[in-house]
PDB file of N, CA, C and O in Angstrom:
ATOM      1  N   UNK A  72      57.611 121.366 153.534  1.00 87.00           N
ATOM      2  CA  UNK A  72      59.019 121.306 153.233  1.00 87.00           C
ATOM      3  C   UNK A  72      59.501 122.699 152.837  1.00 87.00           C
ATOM      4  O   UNK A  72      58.792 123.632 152.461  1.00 87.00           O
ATOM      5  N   UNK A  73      60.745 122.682 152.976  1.00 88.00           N
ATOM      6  CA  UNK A  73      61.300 124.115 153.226  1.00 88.00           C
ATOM      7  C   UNK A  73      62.217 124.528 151.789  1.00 88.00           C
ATOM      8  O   UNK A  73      63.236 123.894 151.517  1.00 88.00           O
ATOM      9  N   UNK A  74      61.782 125.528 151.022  1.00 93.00           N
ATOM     10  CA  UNK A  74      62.600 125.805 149.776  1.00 93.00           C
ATOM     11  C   UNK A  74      63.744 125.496 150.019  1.00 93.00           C
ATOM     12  O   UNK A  74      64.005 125.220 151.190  1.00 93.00           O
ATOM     13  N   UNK A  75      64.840 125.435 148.977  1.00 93.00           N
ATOM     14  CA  UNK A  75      65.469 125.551 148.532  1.00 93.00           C
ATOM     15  C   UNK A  75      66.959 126.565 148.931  1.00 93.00           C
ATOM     16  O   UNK A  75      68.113 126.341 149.294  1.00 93.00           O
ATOM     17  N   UNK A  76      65.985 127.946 148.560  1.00 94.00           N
ATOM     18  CA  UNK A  76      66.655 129.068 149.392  1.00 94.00           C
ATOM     19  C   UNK A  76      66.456 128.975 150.785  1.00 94.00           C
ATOM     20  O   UNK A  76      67.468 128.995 151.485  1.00 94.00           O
ATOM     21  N   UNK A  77      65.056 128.852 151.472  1.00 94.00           N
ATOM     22  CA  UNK A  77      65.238 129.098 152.615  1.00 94.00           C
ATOM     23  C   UNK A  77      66.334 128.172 153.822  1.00 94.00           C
ATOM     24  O   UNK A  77      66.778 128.565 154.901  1.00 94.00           O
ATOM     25  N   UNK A  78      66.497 126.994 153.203  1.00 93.00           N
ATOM     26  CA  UNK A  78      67.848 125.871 153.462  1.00 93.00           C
ATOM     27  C   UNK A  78      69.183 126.610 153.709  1.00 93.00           C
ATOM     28  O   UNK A  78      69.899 126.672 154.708  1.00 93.00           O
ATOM     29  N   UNK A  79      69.309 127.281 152.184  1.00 91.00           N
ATOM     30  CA  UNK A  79      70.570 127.743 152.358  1.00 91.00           C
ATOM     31  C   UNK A  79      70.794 129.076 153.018  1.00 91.00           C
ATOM     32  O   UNK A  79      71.897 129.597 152.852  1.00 91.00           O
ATOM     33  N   UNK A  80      69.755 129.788 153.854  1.00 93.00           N
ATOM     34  CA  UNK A  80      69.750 130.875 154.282  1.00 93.00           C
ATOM     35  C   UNK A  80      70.120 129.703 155.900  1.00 93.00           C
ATOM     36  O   UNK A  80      71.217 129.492 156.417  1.00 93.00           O
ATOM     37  N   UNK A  81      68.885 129.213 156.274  1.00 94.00           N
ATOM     38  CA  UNK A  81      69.157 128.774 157.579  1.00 94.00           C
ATOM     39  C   UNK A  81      70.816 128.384 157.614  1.00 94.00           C
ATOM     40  O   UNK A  81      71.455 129.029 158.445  1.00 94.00           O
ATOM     41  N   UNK A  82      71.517 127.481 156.871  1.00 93.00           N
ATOM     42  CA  UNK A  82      72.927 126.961 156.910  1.00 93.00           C
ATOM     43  C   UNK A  82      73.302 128.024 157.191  1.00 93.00           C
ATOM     44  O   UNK A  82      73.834 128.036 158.301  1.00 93.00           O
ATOM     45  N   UNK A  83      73.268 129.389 156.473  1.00 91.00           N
ATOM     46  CA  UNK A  83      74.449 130.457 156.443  1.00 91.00           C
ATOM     47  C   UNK A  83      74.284 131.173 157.668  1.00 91.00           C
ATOM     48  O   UNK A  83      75.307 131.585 158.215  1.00 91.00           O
ATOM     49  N   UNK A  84      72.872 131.453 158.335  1.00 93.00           N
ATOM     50  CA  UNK A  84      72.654 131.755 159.589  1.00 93.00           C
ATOM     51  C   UNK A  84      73.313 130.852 160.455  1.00 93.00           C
ATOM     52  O   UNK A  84      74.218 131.451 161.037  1.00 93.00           O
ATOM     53  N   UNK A  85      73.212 129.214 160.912  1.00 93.00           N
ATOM     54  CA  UNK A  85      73.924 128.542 161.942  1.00 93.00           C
ATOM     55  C   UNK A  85      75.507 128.920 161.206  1.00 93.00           C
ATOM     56  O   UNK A  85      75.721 129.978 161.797  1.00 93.00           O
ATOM     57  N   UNK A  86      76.186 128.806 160.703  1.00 94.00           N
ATOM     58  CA  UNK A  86      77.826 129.009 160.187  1.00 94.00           C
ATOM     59  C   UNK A  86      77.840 130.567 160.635  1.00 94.00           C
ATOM     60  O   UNK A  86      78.771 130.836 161.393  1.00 94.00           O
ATOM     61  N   UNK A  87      77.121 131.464 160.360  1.00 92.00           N
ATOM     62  CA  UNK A  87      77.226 132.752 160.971  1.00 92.00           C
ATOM     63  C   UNK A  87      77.202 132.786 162.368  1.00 92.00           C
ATOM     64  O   UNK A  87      78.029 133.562 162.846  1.00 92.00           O
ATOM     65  N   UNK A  88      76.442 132.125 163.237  1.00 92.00           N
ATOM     66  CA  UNK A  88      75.950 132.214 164.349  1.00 92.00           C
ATOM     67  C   UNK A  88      77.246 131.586 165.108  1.00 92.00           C
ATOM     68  O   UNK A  88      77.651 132.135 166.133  1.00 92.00           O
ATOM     69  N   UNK A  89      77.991 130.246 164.509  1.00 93.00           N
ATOM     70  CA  UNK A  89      79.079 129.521 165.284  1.00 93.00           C
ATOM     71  C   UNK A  89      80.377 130.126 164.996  1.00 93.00           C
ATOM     72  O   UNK A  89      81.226 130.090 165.887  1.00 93.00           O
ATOM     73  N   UNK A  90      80.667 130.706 163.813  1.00 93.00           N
ATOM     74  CA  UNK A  90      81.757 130.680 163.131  1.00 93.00           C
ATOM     75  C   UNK A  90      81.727 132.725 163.199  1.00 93.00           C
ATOM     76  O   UNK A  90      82.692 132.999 163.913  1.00 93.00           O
ATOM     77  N   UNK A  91      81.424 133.317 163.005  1.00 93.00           N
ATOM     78  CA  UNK A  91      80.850 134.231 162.481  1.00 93.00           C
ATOM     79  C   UNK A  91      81.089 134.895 161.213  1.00 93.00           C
ATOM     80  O   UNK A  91      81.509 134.133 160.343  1.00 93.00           O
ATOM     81  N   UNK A  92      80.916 136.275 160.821  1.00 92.00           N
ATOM     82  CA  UNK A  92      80.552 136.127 159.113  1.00 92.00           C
ATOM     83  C   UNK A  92      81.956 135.579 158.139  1.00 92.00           C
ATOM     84  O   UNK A  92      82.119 134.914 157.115  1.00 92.00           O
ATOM     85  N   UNK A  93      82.880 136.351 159.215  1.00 93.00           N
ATOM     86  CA  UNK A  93      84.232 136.145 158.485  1.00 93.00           C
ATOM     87  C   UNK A  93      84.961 134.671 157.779  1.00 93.00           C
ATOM     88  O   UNK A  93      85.559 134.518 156.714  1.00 93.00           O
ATOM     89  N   UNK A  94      84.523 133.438 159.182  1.00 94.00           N
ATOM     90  CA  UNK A  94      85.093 132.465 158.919  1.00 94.00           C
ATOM     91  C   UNK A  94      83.676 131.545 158.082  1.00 94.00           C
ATOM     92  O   UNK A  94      83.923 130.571 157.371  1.00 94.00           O
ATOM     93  N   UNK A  95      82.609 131.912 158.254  1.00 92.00           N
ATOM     94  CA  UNK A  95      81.244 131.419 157.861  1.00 92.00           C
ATOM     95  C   UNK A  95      81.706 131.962 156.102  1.00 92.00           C
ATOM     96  O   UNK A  95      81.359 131.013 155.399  1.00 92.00           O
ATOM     97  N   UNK A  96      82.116 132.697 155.494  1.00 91.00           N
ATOM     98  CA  UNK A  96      81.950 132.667 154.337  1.00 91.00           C
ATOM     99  C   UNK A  96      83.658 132.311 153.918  1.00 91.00           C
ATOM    100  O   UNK A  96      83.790 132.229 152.697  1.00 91.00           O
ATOM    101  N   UNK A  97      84.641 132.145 154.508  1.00 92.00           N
ATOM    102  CA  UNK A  97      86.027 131.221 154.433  1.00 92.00           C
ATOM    103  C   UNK A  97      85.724 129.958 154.336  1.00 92.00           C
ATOM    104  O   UNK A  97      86.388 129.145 153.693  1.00 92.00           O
ATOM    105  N   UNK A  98      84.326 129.617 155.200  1.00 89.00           N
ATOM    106  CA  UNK A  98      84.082 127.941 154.983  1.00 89.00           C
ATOM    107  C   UNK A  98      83.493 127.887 153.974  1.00 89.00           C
ATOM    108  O   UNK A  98      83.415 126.726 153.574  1.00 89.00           O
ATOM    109  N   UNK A  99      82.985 128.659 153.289  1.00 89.00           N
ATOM    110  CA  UNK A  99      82.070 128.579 151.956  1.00 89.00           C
ATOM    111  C   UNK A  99      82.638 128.391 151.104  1.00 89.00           C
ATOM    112  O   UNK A  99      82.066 127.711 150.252  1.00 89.00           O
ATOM    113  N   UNK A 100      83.957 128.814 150.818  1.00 89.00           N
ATOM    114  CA  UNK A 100      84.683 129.231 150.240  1.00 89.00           C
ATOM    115  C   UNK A 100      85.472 128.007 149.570  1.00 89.00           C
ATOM    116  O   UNK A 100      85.614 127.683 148.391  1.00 89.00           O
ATOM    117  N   UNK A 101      86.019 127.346 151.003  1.00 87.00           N
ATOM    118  CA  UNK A 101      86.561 126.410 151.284  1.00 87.00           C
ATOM    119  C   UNK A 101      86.127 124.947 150.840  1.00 87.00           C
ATOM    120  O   UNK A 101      86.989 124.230 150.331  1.00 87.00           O
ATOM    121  N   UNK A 102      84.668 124.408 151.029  1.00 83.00           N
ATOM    122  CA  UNK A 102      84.196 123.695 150.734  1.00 83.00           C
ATOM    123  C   UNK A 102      83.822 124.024 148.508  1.00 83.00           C
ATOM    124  O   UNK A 102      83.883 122.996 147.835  1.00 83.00           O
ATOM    125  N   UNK A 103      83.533 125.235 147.812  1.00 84.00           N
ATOM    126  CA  UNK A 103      83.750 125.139 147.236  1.00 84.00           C
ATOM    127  C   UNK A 103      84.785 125.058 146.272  1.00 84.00           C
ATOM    128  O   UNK A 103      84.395 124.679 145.168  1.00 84.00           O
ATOM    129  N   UNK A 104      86.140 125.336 146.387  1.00 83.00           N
ATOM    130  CA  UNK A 104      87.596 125.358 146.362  1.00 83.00           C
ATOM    131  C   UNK A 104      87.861 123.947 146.432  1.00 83.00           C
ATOM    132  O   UNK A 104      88.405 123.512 145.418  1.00 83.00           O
ATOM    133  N   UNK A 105      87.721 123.434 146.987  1.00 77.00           N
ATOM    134  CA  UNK A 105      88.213 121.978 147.354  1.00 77.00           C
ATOM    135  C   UNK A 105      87.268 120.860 147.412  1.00 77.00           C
ATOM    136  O   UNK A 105      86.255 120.923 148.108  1.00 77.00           O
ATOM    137  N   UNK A 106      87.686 119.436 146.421  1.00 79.00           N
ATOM    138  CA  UNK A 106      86.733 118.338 146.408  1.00 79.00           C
ATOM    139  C   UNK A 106      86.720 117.850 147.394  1.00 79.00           C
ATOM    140  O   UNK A 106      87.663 117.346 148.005  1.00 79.00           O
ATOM    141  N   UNK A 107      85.297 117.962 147.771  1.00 73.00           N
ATOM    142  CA  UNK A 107      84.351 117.601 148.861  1.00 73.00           C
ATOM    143  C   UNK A 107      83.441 116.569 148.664  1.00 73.00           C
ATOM    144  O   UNK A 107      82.563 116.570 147.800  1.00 73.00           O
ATOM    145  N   UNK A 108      83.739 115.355 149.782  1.00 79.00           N
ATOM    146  CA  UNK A 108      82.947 114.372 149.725  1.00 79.00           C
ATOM    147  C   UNK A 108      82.114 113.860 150.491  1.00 79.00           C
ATOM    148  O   UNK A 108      82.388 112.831 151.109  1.00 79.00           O
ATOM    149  N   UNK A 109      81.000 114.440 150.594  1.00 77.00           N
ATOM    150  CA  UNK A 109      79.466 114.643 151.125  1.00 77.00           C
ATOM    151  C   UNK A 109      79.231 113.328 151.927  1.00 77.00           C
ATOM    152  O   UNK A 109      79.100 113.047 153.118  1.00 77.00           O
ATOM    153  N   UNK A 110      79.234 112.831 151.068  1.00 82.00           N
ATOM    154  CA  UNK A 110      78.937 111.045 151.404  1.00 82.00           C
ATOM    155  C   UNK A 110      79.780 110.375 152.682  1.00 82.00           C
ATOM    156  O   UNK A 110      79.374 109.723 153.644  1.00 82.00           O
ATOM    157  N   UNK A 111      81.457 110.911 152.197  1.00 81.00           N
ATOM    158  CA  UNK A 111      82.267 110.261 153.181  1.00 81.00           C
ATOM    159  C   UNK A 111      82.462 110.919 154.278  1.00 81.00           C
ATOM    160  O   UNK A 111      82.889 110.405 155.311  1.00 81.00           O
ATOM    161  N   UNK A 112      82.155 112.142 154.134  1.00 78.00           N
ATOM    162  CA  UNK A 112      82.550 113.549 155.212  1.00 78.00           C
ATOM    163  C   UNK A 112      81.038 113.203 156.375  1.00 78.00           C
ATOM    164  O   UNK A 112      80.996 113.652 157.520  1.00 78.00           O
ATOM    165  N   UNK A 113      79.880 112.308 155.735  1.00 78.00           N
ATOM    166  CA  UNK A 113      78.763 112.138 156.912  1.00 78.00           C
ATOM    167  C   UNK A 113      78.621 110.865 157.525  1.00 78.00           C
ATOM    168  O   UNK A 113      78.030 110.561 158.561  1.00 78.00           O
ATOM    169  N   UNK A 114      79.536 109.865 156.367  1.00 79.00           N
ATOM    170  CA  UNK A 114      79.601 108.718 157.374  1.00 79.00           C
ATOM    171  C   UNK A 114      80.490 108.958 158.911  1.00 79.00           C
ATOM    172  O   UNK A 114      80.046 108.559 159.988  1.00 79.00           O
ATOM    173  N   UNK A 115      81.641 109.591 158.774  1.00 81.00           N
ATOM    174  CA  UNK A 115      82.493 110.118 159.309  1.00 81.00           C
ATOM    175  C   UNK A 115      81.967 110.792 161.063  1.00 81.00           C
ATOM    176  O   UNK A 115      82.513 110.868 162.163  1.00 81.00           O
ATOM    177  N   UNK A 116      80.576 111.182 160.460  1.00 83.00           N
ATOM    178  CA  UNK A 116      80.366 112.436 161.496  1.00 83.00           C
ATOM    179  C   UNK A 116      80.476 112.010 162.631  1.00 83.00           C
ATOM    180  O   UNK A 116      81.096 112.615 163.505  1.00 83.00           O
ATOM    181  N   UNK A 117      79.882 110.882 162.806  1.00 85.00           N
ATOM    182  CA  UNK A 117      79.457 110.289 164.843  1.00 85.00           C
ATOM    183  C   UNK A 117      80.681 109.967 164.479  1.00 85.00           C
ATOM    184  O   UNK A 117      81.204 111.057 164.712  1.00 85.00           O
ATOM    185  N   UNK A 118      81.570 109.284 164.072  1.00 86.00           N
ATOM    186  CA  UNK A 118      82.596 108.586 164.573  1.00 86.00           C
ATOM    187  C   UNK A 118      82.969 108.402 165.897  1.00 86.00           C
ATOM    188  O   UNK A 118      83.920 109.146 166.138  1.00 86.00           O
ATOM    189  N   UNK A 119      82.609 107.673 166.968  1.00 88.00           N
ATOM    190  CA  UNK A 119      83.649 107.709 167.916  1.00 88.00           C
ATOM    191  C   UNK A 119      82.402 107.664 168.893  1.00 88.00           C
ATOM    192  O   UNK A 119      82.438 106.906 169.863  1.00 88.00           O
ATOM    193  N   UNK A 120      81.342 108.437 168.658  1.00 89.00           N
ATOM    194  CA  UNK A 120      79.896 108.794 169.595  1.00 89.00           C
ATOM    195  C   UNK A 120      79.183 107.171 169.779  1.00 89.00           C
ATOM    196  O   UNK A 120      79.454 106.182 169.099  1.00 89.00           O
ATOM    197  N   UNK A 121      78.521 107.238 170.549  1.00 91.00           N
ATOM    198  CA  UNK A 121      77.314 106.337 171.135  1.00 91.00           C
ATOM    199  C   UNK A 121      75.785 106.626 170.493  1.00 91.00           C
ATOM    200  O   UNK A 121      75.453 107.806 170.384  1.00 91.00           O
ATOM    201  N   UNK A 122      75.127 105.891 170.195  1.00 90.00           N
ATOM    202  CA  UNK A 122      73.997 105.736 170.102  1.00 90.00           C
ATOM    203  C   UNK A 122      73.478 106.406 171.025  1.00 90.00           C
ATOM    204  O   UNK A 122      72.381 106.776 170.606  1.00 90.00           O
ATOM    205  N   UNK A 123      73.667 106.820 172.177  1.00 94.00           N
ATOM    206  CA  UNK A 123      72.942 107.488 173.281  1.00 94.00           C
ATOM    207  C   UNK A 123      73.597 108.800 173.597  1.00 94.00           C
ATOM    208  O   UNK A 123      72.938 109.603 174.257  1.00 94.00           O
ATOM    209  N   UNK A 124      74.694 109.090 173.248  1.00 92.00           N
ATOM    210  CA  UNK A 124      75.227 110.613 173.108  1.00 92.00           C
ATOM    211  C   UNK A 124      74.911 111.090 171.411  1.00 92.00           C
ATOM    212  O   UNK A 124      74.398 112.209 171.405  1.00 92.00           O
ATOM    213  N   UNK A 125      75.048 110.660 170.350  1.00 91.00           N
ATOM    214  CA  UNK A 125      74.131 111.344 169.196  1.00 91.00           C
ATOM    215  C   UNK A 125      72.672 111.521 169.537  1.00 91.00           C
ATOM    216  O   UNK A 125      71.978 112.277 168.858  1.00 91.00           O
ATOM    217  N   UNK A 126      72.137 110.793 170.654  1.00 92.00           N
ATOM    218  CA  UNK A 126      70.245 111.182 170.693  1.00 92.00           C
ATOM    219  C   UNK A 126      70.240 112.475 171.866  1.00 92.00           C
ATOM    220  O   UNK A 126      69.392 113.363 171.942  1.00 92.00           O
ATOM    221  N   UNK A 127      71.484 112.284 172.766  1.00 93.00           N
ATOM    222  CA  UNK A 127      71.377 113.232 173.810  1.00 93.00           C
ATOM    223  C   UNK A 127      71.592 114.673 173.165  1.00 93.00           C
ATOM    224  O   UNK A 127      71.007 115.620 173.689  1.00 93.00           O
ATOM    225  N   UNK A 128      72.606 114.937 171.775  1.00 91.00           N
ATOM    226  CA  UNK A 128      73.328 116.047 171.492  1.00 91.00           C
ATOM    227  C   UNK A 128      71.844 116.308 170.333  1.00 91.00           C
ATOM    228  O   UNK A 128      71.759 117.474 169.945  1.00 91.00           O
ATOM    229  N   UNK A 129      70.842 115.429 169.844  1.00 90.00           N
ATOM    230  CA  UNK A 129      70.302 115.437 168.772  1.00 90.00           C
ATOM    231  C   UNK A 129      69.187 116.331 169.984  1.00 90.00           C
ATOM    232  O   UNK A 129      69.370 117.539 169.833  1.00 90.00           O
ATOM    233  N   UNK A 130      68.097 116.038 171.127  1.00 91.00           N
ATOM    234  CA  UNK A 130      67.731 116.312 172.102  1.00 91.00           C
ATOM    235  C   UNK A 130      67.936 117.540 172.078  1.00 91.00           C
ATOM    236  O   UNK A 130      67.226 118.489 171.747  1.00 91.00           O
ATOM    237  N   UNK A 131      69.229 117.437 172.552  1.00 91.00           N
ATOM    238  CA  UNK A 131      69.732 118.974 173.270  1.00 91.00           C
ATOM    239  C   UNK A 131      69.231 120.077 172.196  1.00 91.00           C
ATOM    240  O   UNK A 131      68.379 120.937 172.417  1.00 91.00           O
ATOM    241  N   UNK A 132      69.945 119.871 170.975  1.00 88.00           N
ATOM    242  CA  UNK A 132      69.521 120.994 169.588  1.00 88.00           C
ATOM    243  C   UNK A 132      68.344 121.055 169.695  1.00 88.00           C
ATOM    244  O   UNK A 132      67.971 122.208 169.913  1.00 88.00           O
ATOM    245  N   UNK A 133      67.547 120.321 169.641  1.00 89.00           N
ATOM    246  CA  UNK A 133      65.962 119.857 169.615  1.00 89.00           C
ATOM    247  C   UNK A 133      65.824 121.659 170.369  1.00 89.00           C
ATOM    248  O   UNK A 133      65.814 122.760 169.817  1.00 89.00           O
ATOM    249  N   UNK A 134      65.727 121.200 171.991  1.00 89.00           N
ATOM    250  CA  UNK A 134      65.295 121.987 173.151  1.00 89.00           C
ATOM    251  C   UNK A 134      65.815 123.288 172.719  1.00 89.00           C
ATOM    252  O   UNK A 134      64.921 124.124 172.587  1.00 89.00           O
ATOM    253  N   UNK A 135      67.257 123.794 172.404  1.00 87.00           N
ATOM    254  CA  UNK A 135      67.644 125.044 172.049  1.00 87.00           C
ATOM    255  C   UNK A 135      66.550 125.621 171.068  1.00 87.00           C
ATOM    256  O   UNK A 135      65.959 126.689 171.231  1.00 87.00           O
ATOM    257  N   UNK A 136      66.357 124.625 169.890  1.00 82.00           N
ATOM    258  CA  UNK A 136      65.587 125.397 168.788  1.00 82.00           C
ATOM    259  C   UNK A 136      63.709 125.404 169.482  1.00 82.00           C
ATOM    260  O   UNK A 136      62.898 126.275 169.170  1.00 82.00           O
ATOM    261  N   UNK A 137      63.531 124.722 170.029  1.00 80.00           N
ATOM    262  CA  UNK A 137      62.054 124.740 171.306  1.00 80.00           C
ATOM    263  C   UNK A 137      62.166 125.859 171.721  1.00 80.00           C
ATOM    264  O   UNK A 137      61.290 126.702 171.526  1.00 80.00           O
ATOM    265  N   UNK A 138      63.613 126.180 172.588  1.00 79.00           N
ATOM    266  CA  UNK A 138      63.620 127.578 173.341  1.00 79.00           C
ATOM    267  C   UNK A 138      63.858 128.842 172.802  1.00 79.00           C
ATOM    268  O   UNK A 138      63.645 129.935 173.329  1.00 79.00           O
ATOM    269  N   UNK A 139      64.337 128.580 171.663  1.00 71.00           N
ATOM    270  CA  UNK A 139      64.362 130.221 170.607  1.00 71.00           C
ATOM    271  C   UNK A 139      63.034 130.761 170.018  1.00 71.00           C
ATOM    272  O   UNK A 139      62.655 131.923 169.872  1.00 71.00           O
ATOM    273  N   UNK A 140      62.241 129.189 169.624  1.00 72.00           N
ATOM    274  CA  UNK A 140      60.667 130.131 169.638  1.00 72.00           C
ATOM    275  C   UNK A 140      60.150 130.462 170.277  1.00 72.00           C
ATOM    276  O   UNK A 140      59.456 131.459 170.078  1.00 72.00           O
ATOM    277  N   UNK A 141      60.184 129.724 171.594  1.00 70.00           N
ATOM    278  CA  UNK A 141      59.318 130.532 172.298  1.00 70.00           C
ATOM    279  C   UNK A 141      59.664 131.991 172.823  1.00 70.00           C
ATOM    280  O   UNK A 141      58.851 132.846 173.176  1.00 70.00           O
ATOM    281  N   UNK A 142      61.493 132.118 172.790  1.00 71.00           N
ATOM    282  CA  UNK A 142      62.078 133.607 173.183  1.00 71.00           C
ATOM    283  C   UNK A 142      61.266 134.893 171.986  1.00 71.00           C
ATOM    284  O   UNK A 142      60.914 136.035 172.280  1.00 71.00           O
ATOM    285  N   UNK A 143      61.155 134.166 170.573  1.00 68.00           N
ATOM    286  CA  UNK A 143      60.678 134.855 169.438  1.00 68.00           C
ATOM    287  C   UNK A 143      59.382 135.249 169.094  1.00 68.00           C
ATOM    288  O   UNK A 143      59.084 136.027 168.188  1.00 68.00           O
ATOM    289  N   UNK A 144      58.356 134.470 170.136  1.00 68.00           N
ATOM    290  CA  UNK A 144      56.888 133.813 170.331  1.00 68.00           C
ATOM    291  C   UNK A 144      56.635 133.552 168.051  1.00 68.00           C
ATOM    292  O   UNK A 144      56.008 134.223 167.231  1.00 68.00           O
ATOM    293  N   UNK A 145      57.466 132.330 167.915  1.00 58.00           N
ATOM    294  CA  UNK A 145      57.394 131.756 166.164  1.00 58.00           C
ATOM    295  C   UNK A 145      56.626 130.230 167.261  1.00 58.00           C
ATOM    296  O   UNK A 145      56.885 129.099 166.850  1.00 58.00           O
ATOM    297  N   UNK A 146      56.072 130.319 168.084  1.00 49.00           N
ATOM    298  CA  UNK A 146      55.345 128.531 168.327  1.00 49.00           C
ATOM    299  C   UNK A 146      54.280 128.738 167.274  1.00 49.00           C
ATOM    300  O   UNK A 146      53.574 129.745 167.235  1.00 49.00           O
ATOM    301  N   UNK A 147      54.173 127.325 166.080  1.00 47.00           N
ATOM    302  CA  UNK A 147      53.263 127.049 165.476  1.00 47.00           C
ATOM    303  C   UNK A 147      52.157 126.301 166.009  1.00 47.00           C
ATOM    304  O   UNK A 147      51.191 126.032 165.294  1.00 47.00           O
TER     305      UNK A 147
END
C-alpha cells in the first residue's frame, strides 16, 4: 500500500497532467474553499454510464497505465 504522501503526489501529477499546473492547483484550491461532499460527489460519478462502459473506461486506464511502464521500463 502506497503512503500517504505518495497518493497525494500521484493526484497532483494526474490534475497536472489533465488540467495543467495552473488550473490543477485552482482545483485545489477550490475543493478546499468550498464544502465538499465526498460521499455525494462519488455516488454521482457513473451517473448516466453502463455497467459495461465504466469496465470499458476502467480497462482503458488500466492499458494506458500498462503502457507508460513499459514506455518507462517501471514493469514489476
Amino acid at each position: 500500500m502506497r503512503t500517504d504522501s505518495e497518493i497525494k503526489m500521484s493526484g497532483f501529477e494526474i490534475l497536472n497532467h489533465h488540467l495543467g499546473i495552473v488550473e490543477a492547483e485552482k482545483f485545489i484550491a477550490l475543493i478546499q474553499r468550498e464544502k465538499f461532499d465526498y460521499t455525494k460527489w462519488r455516488a454521482n460519478i457513473f451517473e448516466g454510464l453502463s455497467g459495461k462502459e465504466i469496465s470499458r473506461r476502467a480497462m482503458e486506464f488500466q492499458n494506458s497505465l500498462d503502457a507508460g511502464e513499459r514506455e518507462n521500463g517501471d514493469r514489476s
